[in-house]
Amino acid sequence: MTADARSFVIGDVRGLSPQIARLVSMMRYVRETTLDAVEGLSVEQLDDLHDAESNSIGGLLVHVAAVEEWYQSATLFGRELQPEDMGEWGAALDLGERARREIRGRPLADYLARLADVRARTLAELAARDDAWLEETAPFWGGRPANNHFKWFHVFEDELNHRGQIRWLRARAVRREP
Amino acid sequence: MTADARSFVIGDVRGLSPQIARLVSMMRYVRETTLDAVEGLSVEQLDDLHDAESNSIGGLLVHVAAVEEWYQSATLFGRELQPEDMGEWGAALDLGERARREIRGRPLADYLARLADVRARTLAELAARDDAWLEETAPFWGGRPANNHFKWFHVFEDELNHRGQIRWLRARAVRREP
């Protein structure tokens, strides 16, 4: 059975090698649920700061796109991006004070376009790789080895972490900024 | 390269079929990060309710164990558990009011023991399955097909969602209940 956006199947995807297909099946499901979690939010709700140390939902959405862009550059193009390489949204990589100050006042469509743009490049590049590439290992956090499979797993596991926060923040933002 | 708890590799695991090994590599990494997120928390911090609709960190930990137990029963033993089948912690499956009321006053070690107990059974049972089992498909949410690979992906993607909430809640609970 082939994985598609409307079934709950982790499996083969036309045009992708077997392991990449399973990884992409997971990435797609995760992204659908992230998009569900922000559907219909207003600018005020996207900007809402629950407390002085919270990130806004908008900030978290840019973070998700920025993390994917960082791993895209590092694993697909061999270049570790600096926040300043990432244009006006580089602050989102680290979140925190600068992201709270700078990422504001944008409609949901802007965030969704950024996510879709990064994702389209990811999928095009992964389609040109194979399972042997996914297994390639290099020194990573703390110098310990990580393979590309782990790095792309990490991209979506970080997204899920923030999706959990977005769901929690959304329930409160919708009450604070109706 | 073989995956182990101290490397960042999604790959083969001794005694597991190739796809199950990759799934288990992910489940292990996720669990390590969940345990990191709750390390050292006191009973008061585990019980802290950020607001009237928040779950406590303790409640979320039992939820994580309960979800794994539910999918274990459904996919490995062919029986969909009801909350009342899950002993005193059945409330955790649905979270909400009953979980807030009933899951309190327990030390971290109790939650960790429950998580470890469920996980040990999961790993033993998965070791006895193969990749063909992982691909088996049955009607699931809304009657749409899901394979076992998706169901076990969902177990850890739900854990990650709540790990994100636990990290957020921990930062506040540690200030509220020092």
mmCIF file of C-alpha atoms in Angstrom:
data_model
loop_
_atom_site.group_PDB
_atom_site.id
_atom_site.type_symbol
_atom_site.label_atom_id
_atom_site.label_comp_id
_atom_site.label_asym_id
_atom_site.label_seq_id
_atom_site.Cartn_x
_atom_site.Cartn_y
_atom_site.Cartn_z
ATOM 1 C CA MET A 1 0.000 0.000 0.000
ATOM 2 C CA THR A 2 1.261 3.426 -0.941
ATOM 3 C CA ALA A 3 1.368 6.302 1.522
ATOM 4 C CA ASP A 4 -0.592 9.395 0.623
ATOM 5 C CA ALA A 5 -1.776 12.447 2.477
ATOM 6 C CA ARG A 6 -5.215 11.005 3.217
ATOM 7 C CA SER A 7 -4.267 7.569 4.538
ATOM 8 C CA PHE A 8 -2.479 6.596 7.692
ATOM 9 C CA VAL A 9 0.221 4.535 6.102
ATOM 10 C CA ILE A 10 3.983 4.758 6.530
ATOM 11 C CA GLY A 11 5.282 3.126 3.387
ATOM 12 C CA ASP A 12 6.349 3.407 -0.204
ATOM 13 C CA VAL A 13 6.025 6.721 -2.030
ATOM 14 C CA ARG A 14 6.350 6.846 -5.801
ATOM 15 C CA GLY A 15 9.727 8.244 -6.846
ATOM 16 C CA LEU A 16 11.414 7.832 -3.453
ATOM 17 C CA SER A 17 13.757 5.103 -2.240
ATOM 18 C CA PRO A 18 12.213 2.836 0.434
ATOM 19 C CA GLN A 19 13.699 4.422 3.570
ATOM 20 C CA ILE A 20 13.318 7.959 2.273
ATOM 21 C CA ALA A 21 9.682 7.142 1.457
ATOM 22 C CA ARG A 22 9.017 6.067 5.039
ATOM 23 C CA LEU A 23 10.718 9.158 6.390
ATOM 24 C CA VAL A 24 8.749 11.405 4.037
ATOM 25 C CA SER A 25 5.506 9.613 4.983
ATOM 26 C CA MET A 26 6.179 10.665 8.570
ATOM 27 C CA MET A 27 7.192 14.220 7.633
ATOM 28 C CA ARG A 28 3.987 14.671 5.637
ATOM 29 C CA TYR A 29 1.734 13.458 8.422
ATOM 30 C CA VAL A 30 3.493 15.712 10.916
ATOM 31 C CA ARG A 31 3.114 18.737 8.652
ATOM 32 C CA GLU A 32 -0.589 18.092 8.084
ATOM 33 C CA THR A 33 -1.139 18.083 11.818
ATOM 34 C CA THR A 34 0.892 21.285 12.248
ATOM 35 C CA LEU A 35 -1.237 22.994 9.609
ATOM 36 C CA ASP A 36 -4.411 21.721 11.302
ATOM 37 C CA ALA A 37 -3.155 23.198 14.575
ATOM 38 C CA VAL A 38 -2.919 26.739 13.151
ATOM 39 C CA GLU A 39 -5.879 26.744 10.772
ATOM 40 C CA GLY A 40 -7.828 29.986 10.809
ATOM 41 C CA LEU A 41 -5.631 31.882 13.294
ATOM 42 C CA SER A 42 -5.694 35.687 13.089
ATOM 43 C CA VAL A 43 -2.621 37.944 13.171
ATOM 44 C CA GLU A 44 -3.404 38.773 16.820
ATOM 45 C CA GLN A 45 -3.627 35.094 17.734
ATOM 46 C CA LEU A 46 -0.393 34.310 15.860
ATOM 47 C CA ASP A 47 1.342 37.157 17.724
ATOM 48 C CA ASP A 48 -0.077 36.367 21.171
ATOM 49 C CA LEU A 49 2.610 35.969 23.836
ATOM 50 C CA HIS A 50 1.274 33.833 26.675
ATOM 51 C CA ASP A 51 3.869 35.203 29.064
ATOM 52 C CA ALA A 52 7.170 37.074 28.897
ATOM 53 C CA GLU A 53 9.146 33.964 27.999
ATOM 54 C CA SER A 54 6.695 32.294 25.654
ATOM 55 C CA ASN A 55 7.154 32.153 21.945
ATOM 56 C CA SER A 56 4.255 33.207 19.762
ATOM 57 C CA ILE A 57 2.630 30.639 17.511
ATOM 58 C CA GLY A 58 3.915 32.678 14.559
ATOM 59 C CA GLY A 59 7.436 32.485 15.969
ATOM 60 C CA LEU A 60 7.137 28.723 16.381
ATOM 61 C CA LEU A 61 5.940 28.341 12.784
ATOM 62 C CA VAL A 62 8.957 30.227 11.475
ATOM 63 C CA HIS A 63 11.175 28.173 13.770
ATOM 64 C CA VAL A 64 9.814 24.992 12.168
ATOM 65 C CA ALA A 65 10.588 26.348 8.691
ATOM 66 C CA ALA A 66 14.014 27.628 9.784
ATOM 67 C CA VAL A 67 15.042 24.294 11.316
ATOM 68 C CA GLU A 68 14.106 22.511 8.101
ATOM 69 C CA GLU A 69 16.066 25.070 6.091
ATOM 70 C CA TRP A 70 19.092 24.621 8.352
ATOM 71 C CA TYR A 71 19.129 20.836 7.943
ATOM 72 C CA GLN A 72 18.456 21.169 4.241
ATOM 73 C CA SER A 73 21.521 23.319 3.847
ATOM 74 C CA ALA A 74 23.675 21.183 6.163
ATOM 75 C CA THR A 75 22.752 17.743 4.829
ATOM 76 C CA LEU A 76 21.848 18.457 1.198
ATOM 77 C CA PHE A 77 24.135 21.339 0.312
ATOM 78 C CA GLY A 78 27.016 20.836 2.770
ATOM 79 C CA ARG A 79 26.810 24.265 4.388
ATOM 80 C CA GLU A 80 25.792 25.047 7.966
ATOM 81 C CA LEU A 81 23.686 28.200 7.858
ATOM 82 C CA GLN A 82 24.114 31.073 10.250
ATOM 83 C CA PRO A 83 20.988 32.937 11.387
ATOM 84 C CA GLU A 84 22.086 35.905 9.262
ATOM 85 C CA ASP A 85 22.056 33.667 6.188
ATOM 86 C CA MET A 86 18.361 33.095 6.693
ATOM 87 C CA GLY A 87 17.105 36.540 5.900
ATOM 88 C CA GLU A 88 14.644 38.357 8.066
ATOM 89 C CA TRP A 89 13.562 35.140 9.748
ATOM 90 C CA GLY A 90 16.979 33.976 10.955
ATOM 91 C CA ALA A 91 16.012 34.921 14.522
ATOM 92 C CA ALA A 92 13.534 32.076 14.503
ATOM 93 C CA LEU A 93 16.244 29.462 14.559
ATOM 94 C CA ASP A 94 17.129 30.303 18.157
ATOM 95 C CA LEU A 95 13.712 31.642 19.219
ATOM 96 C CA GLY A 96 13.768 33.839 22.346
ATOM 97 C CA GLU A 97 13.824 37.621 22.658
ATOM 98 C CA ARG A 98 14.730 38.606 19.095
ATOM 99 C CA ALA A 99 12.118 36.300 17.595
ATOM 100 C CA ARG A 100 9.483 37.712 19.977
ATOM 101 C CA ARG A 101 10.362 41.248 18.876
ATOM 102 C CA GLU A 102 10.787 40.733 15.139
ATOM 103 C CA ILE A 103 8.285 38.071 14.110
ATOM 104 C CA ARG A 104 4.957 39.865 14.386
ATOM 105 C CA GLY A 105 2.135 41.353 12.383
ATOM 106 C CA ARG A 106 2.070 38.784 9.582
ATOM 107 C CA PRO A 107 -0.960 36.919 8.299
ATOM 108 C CA LEU A 108 -1.060 33.129 8.492
ATOM 109 C CA ALA A 109 -0.623 32.899 4.715
ATOM 110 C CA ASP A 110 2.916 34.309 5.017
ATOM 111 C CA TYR A 111 3.942 31.575 7.451
ATOM 112 C CA LEU A 112 2.317 28.863 5.373
ATOM 113 C CA ALA A 113 4.070 30.089 2.221
ATOM 114 C CA ARG A 114 7.444 29.938 3.964
ATOM 115 C CA LEU A 115 6.778 26.409 5.225
ATOM 116 C CA ALA A 116 5.620 25.241 1.794
ATOM 117 C CA ASP A 117 8.577 26.834 0.033
ATOM 118 C CA VAL A 118 11.161 25.126 2.244
ATOM 119 C CA ARG A 119 9.309 21.818 2.093
ATOM 120 C CA ALA A 120 9.136 21.810 -1.720
ATOM 121 C CA ARG A 121 12.920 22.074 -1.881
ATOM 122 C CA THR A 122 13.349 19.332 0.716
ATOM 123 C CA LEU A 123 11.158 16.920 -1.224
ATOM 124 C CA ALA A 124 12.824 17.671 -4.571
ATOM 125 C CA GLU A 125 16.271 17.079 -3.076
ATOM 126 C CA LEU A 126 15.309 13.927 -1.156
ATOM 127 C CA ALA A 127 13.853 12.478 -4.360
ATOM 128 C CA ALA A 128 17.342 12.753 -5.855
ATOM 129 C CA ARG A 129 18.976 10.805 -2.961
ATOM 130 C CA ASP A 130 18.859 7.125 -2.020
ATOM 131 C CA ASP A 131 18.878 4.997 1.114
ATOM 132 C CA ALA A 132 22.691 4.799 1.141
ATOM 133 C CA TRP A 133 22.783 8.592 1.483
ATOM 134 C CA LEU A 134 20.335 8.377 4.365
ATOM 135 C CA GLU A 135 22.782 6.103 6.203
ATOM 136 C CA GLU A 136 25.797 8.385 5.732
ATOM 137 C CA THR A 137 27.222 9.320 9.093
ATOM 138 C CA ALA A 138 29.233 12.343 10.251
ATOM 139 C CA PRO A 139 30.260 13.769 13.638
ATOM 140 C CA PHE A 140 27.382 15.785 15.074
ATOM 141 C CA TRP A 141 26.216 16.953 18.514
ATOM 142 C CA GLY A 142 29.102 16.627 20.931
ATOM 143 C CA GLY A 143 31.131 15.061 18.148
ATOM 144 C CA ARG A 144 29.073 11.891 18.294
ATOM 145 C CA PRO A 145 28.094 10.299 14.998
ATOM 146 C CA ALA A 146 24.732 11.047 13.417
ATOM 147 C CA ASN A 147 23.420 9.777 10.121
ATOM 148 C CA ASN A 148 21.235 11.693 7.692
ATOM 149 C CA HIS A 149 18.306 9.512 8.712
ATOM 150 C CA PHE A 150 18.644 10.814 12.276
ATOM 151 C CA LYS A 151 19.017 14.416 11.138
ATOM 152 C CA TRP A 152 15.787 14.336 9.134
ATOM 153 C CA PHE A 153 14.020 12.462 11.908
ATOM 154 C CA HIS A 154 15.148 15.280 14.167
ATOM 155 C CA VAL A 155 13.617 17.886 11.836
ATOM 156 C CA PHE A 156 10.171 16.387 12.254
ATOM 157 C CA GLU A 157 10.581 15.447 15.926
ATOM 158 C CA ASP A 158 11.367 19.088 16.677
ATOM 159 C CA GLU A 159 8.279 20.112 14.688
ATOM 160 C CA LEU A 160 6.156 17.722 16.776
ATOM 161 C CA ASN A 161 7.577 19.148 19.989
ATOM 162 C CA HIS A 162 6.463 22.618 18.895
ATOM 163 C CA ARG A 163 3.145 21.359 17.496
ATOM 164 C CA GLY A 164 2.379 20.211 21.033
ATOM 165 C CA GLN A 165 3.154 23.710 22.300
ATOM 166 C CA ILE A 166 1.151 25.322 19.482
ATOM 167 C CA ARG A 167 -1.933 23.270 20.376
ATOM 168 C CA TRP A 168 -1.610 24.300 24.018
ATOM 169 C CA LEU A 169 -0.985 27.973 23.165
ATOM 170 C CA ARG A 170 -3.747 28.047 20.553
ATOM 171 C CA ALA A 171 -6.395 26.985 23.069
ATOM 172 C CA ARG A 172 -5.385 29.967 25.246
ATOM 173 C CA ALA A 173 -4.687 32.497 22.445
ATOM 174 C CA VAL A 174 -8.134 31.939 20.976
ATOM 175 C CA ARG A 175 -9.631 32.927 24.340
ATOM 176 C CA ARG A 176 -7.278 35.892 24.857
ATOM 177 C CA GLU A 177 -7.563 37.237 21.303
ATOM 178 C CA PRO A 178 -11.011 36.113 20.166
ATOM 179 C CA MET B 1 26.486 1.527 11.904
ATOM 180 C CA THR B 2 24.257 0.223 14.662
ATOM 181 C CA ALA B 3 21.900 2.466 16.594
ATOM 182 C CA ASP B 4 22.385 2.689 20.332
ATOM 183 C CA ALA B 5 21.197 5.010 23.038
ATOM 184 C CA ARG B 6 24.317 7.191 22.930
ATOM 185 C CA SER B 7 24.606 7.788 19.196
ATOM 186 C CA PHE B 8 22.383 9.729 16.865
ATOM 187 C CA VAL B 9 21.803 7.006 14.340
ATOM 188 C CA ILE B 10 18.539 5.671 12.975
ATOM 189 C CA GLY B 11 19.491 2.239 11.747
ATOM 190 C CA ASP B 12 19.917 -1.442 12.422
ATOM 191 C CA VAL B 13 19.376 -2.796 15.919
ATOM 192 C CA ARG B 14 20.537 -6.303 16.814
ATOM 193 C CA GLY B 15 17.631 -8.734 16.956
ATOM 194 C CA LEU B 16 15.136 -6.516 15.121
ATOM 195 C CA SER B 17 14.033 -6.583 11.485
ATOM 196 C CA PRO B 18 15.263 -3.577 9.447
ATOM 197 C CA GLN B 19 12.114 -1.416 9.533
ATOM 198 C CA ILE B 20 11.309 -2.275 13.131
ATOM 199 C CA ALA B 21 14.904 -1.367 14.033
ATOM 200 C CA ARG B 22 14.517 2.084 12.491
ATOM 201 C CA LEU B 23 11.206 2.600 14.259
ATOM 202 C CA VAL B 24 12.676 1.484 17.585
ATOM 203 C CA SER B 25 15.710 3.755 17.050
ATOM 204 C CA MET B 26 13.283 6.663 16.883
ATOM 205 C CA MET B 27 11.206 5.476 19.851
ATOM 206 C CA ARG B 28 14.345 5.191 21.969
ATOM 207 C CA TYR B 29 15.603 8.656 21.144
ATOM 208 C CA VAL B 30 12.179 10.139 21.868
ATOM 209 C CA ARG B 31 11.988 8.384 25.229
ATOM 210 C CA GLU B 32 15.460 9.559 26.254
ATOM 211 C CA THR B 33 14.436 13.137 25.591
ATOM 212 C CA THR B 34 11.173 12.688 27.520
ATOM 213 C CA LEU B 35 13.131 11.371 30.504
ATOM 214 C CA ASP B 36 15.567 14.288 30.229
ATOM 215 C CA ALA B 37 12.601 16.675 30.280
ATOM 216 C CA VAL B 38 11.352 15.411 33.659
ATOM 217 C CA GLU B 39 14.631 14.651 35.388
ATOM 218 C CA GLY B 40 14.699 15.677 39.024
ATOM 219 C CA LEU B 41 11.090 16.943 39.262
ATOM 220 C CA SER B 42 9.474 16.919 42.719
ATOM 221 C CA VAL B 43 5.962 15.654 43.483
ATOM 222 C CA GLU B 44 4.774 19.278 43.668
ATOM 223 C CA GLN B 45 6.281 20.078 40.269
ATOM 224 C CA LEU B 46 4.809 16.901 38.737
ATOM 225 C CA ASP B 47 1.377 17.863 40.148
ATOM 226 C CA ASP B 48 1.528 21.548 39.197
ATOM 227 C CA LEU B 49 -1.485 22.671 37.161
ATOM 228 C CA HIS B 50 -0.561 25.740 35.127
ATOM 229 C CA ASP B 51 -4.218 26.718 34.765
ATOM 230 C CA ALA B 52 -7.633 25.118 35.178
ATOM 231 C CA GLU B 53 -7.423 23.317 31.839
ATOM 232 C CA SER B 54 -3.766 22.301 31.865
ATOM 233 C CA ASN B 55 -2.616 18.775 32.423
ATOM 234 C CA SER B 56 0.065 18.209 35.017
ATOM 235 C CA ILE B 57 3.427 16.864 33.911
ATOM 236 C CA GLY B 58 2.624 13.726 35.911
ATOM 237 C CA GLY B 59 -0.640 13.365 34.017
ATOM 238 C CA LEU B 60 1.152 13.748 30.692
ATOM 239 C CA LEU B 61 3.702 11.092 31.662
ATOM 240 C CA VAL B 62 0.957 8.600 32.463
ATOM 241 C CA HIS B 63 -0.773 9.562 29.218
ATOM 242 C CA VAL B 64 2.393 8.656 27.320
ATOM 243 C CA ALA B 65 2.520 5.257 29.023
ATOM 244 C CA ALA B 66 -1.223 4.716 28.558
ATOM 245 C CA VAL B 67 -1.128 5.489 24.827
ATOM 246 C CA GLU B 68 1.710 2.997 24.371
ATOM 247 C CA GLU B 69 -0.235 0.406 26.350
ATOM 248 C CA TRP B 70 -3.341 1.013 24.225
ATOM 249 C CA TYR B 71 -1.464 0.510 20.940
ATOM 250 C CA GLN B 72 0.370 -2.467 22.370
ATOM 251 C CA SER B 73 -2.900 -4.148 23.158
ATOM 252 C CA ALA B 74 -4.544 -3.137 19.872
ATOM 253 C CA THR B 75 -1.708 -4.006 17.494
ATOM 254 C CA LEU B 76 0.119 -6.797 19.336
ATOM 255 C CA PHE B 77 -2.682 -8.548 21.206
ATOM 256 C CA GLY B 78 -5.706 -7.699 19.048
ATOM 257 C CA ARG B 79 -7.753 -6.052 21.789
ATOM 258 C CA GLU B 80 -8.727 -2.367 22.052
ATOM 259 C CA LEU B 81 -8.434 -1.417 25.705
ATOM 260 C CA GLN B 82 -11.033 0.622 27.527
ATOM 261 C CA PRO B 83 -9.815 3.120 30.143
ATOM 262 C CA GLU B 84 -11.223 0.809 32.857
ATOM 263 C CA ASP B 85 -8.964 -1.974 31.602
ATOM 264 C CA MET B 86 -5.937 0.164 32.427
ATOM 265 C CA GLY B 87 -6.205 0.140 36.187
ATOM 266 C CA GLU B 88 -5.984 3.249 38.256
ATOM 267 C CA TRP B 89 -4.295 5.156 35.437
ATOM 268 C CA GLY B 90 -6.955 4.598 32.785
ATOM 269 C CA ALA B 91 -8.020 8.236 33.145
ATOM 270 C CA ALA B 92 -4.731 9.265 31.592
ATOM 271 C CA LEU B 93 -5.722 7.989 28.179
ATOM 272 C CA ASP B 94 -8.230 10.811 27.743
ATOM 273 C CA LEU B 95 -6.524 13.357 30.044
ATOM 274 C CA GLY B 96 -8.822 16.157 31.232
ATOM 275 C CA GLU B 97 -10.721 16.547 34.491
ATOM 276 C CA ARG B 98 -10.503 12.997 35.844
ATOM 277 C CA ALA B 99 -6.759 12.782 35.178
ATOM 278 C CA ARG B 100 -6.241 16.152 36.902
ATOM 279 C CA ARG B 101 -8.137 14.882 39.946
ATOM 280 C CA GLU B 102 -6.753 11.346 40.210
ATOM 281 C CA ILE B 103 -3.135 11.502 39.077
ATOM 282 C CA ARG B 104 -1.429 13.329 41.923
ATOM 283 C CA GLY B 105 0.927 12.889 44.816
ATOM 284 C CA ARG B 106 3.264 10.363 43.225
ATOM 285 C CA PRO B 107 7.033 10.530 43.053
ATOM 286 C CA LEU B 108 8.784 10.628 39.681
ATOM 287 C CA ALA B 109 10.027 7.055 40.196
ATOM 288 C CA ASP B 110 6.424 5.769 39.974
ATOM 289 C CA TYR B 111 5.909 7.364 36.573
ATOM 290 C CA LEU B 112 9.267 6.165 35.299
ATOM 291 C CA ALA B 113 8.549 2.614 36.440
ATOM 292 C CA ARG B 114 5.242 2.615 34.567
ATOM 293 C CA LEU B 115 6.898 3.922 31.392
ATOM 294 C CA ALA B 116 9.700 1.354 31.621
ATOM 295 C CA ASP B 117 7.314 -1.508 32.287
ATOM 296 C CA VAL B 118 5.167 -0.770 29.239
ATOM 297 C CA ARG B 119 8.208 -0.175 27.058
ATOM 298 C CA ALA B 120 9.855 -3.478 28.013
ATOM 299 C CA ARG B 121 6.787 -5.356 26.785
ATOM 300 C CA THR B 122 6.679 -3.311 23.572
ATOM 301 C CA LEU B 123 10.289 -4.119 22.759
ATOM 302 C CA ALA B 124 9.931 -7.819 23.544
ATOM 303 C CA GLU B 125 6.876 -8.097 21.309
ATOM 304 C CA LEU B 126 8.336 -6.052 18.443
ATOM 305 C CA ALA B 127 11.415 -8.276 18.479
ATOM 306 C CA ALA B 128 9.100 -11.199 17.700
ATOM 307 C CA ARG B 129 7.552 -9.417 14.667
ATOM 308 C CA ASP B 130 8.946 -8.671 11.217
ATOM 309 C CA ASP B 131 8.684 -5.960 8.579
ATOM 310 C CA ALA B 132 5.734 -7.692 6.899
ATOM 311 C CA TRP B 133 3.786 -7.308 10.151
ATOM 312 C CA LEU B 134 4.697 -3.630 10.240
ATOM 313 C CA GLU B 135 3.065 -3.184 6.833
ATOM 314 C CA GLU B 136 -0.206 -4.914 7.781
ATOM 315 C CA THR B 137 -3.100 -2.547 7.262
ATOM 316 C CA ALA B 138 -6.535 -2.344 8.877
ATOM 317 C CA PRO B 139 -9.334 0.256 8.945
ATOM 318 C CA PHE B 140 -8.517 2.911 11.536
ATOM 319 C CA TRP B 141 -9.483 6.530 12.219
ATOM 320 C CA GLY B 142 -12.608 7.344 10.240
ATOM 321 C CA GLY B 143 -12.401 3.894 8.698
ATOM 322 C CA ARG B 144 -9.365 4.887 6.660
ATOM 323 C CA PRO B 145 -6.564 2.332 6.402
ATOM 324 C CA ALA B 146 -3.594 2.499 8.752
ATOM 325 C CA ASN B 147 -0.677 0.111 8.915
ATOM 326 C CA ASN B 148 1.150 -0.980 12.053
ATOM 327 C CA HIS B 149 4.090 1.207 11.037
ATOM 328 C CA PHE B 150 1.818 4.256 11.224
ATOM 329 C CA LYS B 151 0.307 3.200 14.546
ATOM 330 C CA TRP B 152 3.708 2.884 16.211
ATOM 331 C CA PHE B 153 4.896 6.104 14.592
ATOM 332 C CA HIS B 154 1.804 7.686 16.123
ATOM 333 C CA VAL B 155 2.753 6.389 19.579
ATOM 334 C CA PHE B 156 6.031 8.294 19.507
ATOM 335 C CA GLU B 157 4.687 11.336 17.651
ATOM 336 C CA ASP B 158 2.092 11.769 20.401
ATOM 337 C CA GLU B 159 4.872 11.438 22.990
ATOM 338 C CA LEU B 160 6.832 14.186 21.225
ATOM 339 C CA ASN B 161 3.783 16.442 21.173
ATOM 340 C CA HIS B 162 3.503 16.087 24.945
ATOM 341 C CA ARG B 163 7.274 16.315 25.468
ATOM 342 C CA GLY B 164 7.011 19.779 23.927
ATOM 343 C CA GLN B 165 4.296 20.664 26.423
ATOM 344 C CA ILE B 166 6.255 19.124 29.303
ATOM 345 C CA ARG B 167 9.305 21.269 28.482
ATOM 346 C CA TRP B 168 7.140 24.394 28.428
ATOM 347 C CA LEU B 169 5.299 23.468 31.635
ATOM 348 C CA ARG B 170 8.502 22.409 33.410
ATOM 349 C CA ALA B 171 10.103 25.823 32.928
ATOM 350 C CA ARG B 172 7.070 27.381 34.663
ATOM 351 C CA ALA B 173 6.463 24.682 37.292
ATOM 352 C CA VAL B 174 10.047 24.925 38.504
ATOM 353 C CA ARG B 175 9.449 28.635 39.163
ATOM 354 C CA ARG B 176 6.016 28.109 40.748
ATOM 355 C CA GLU B 177 7.041 25.151 42.915
ATOM 356 C CA PRO B 178 10.756 25.657 43.548
#
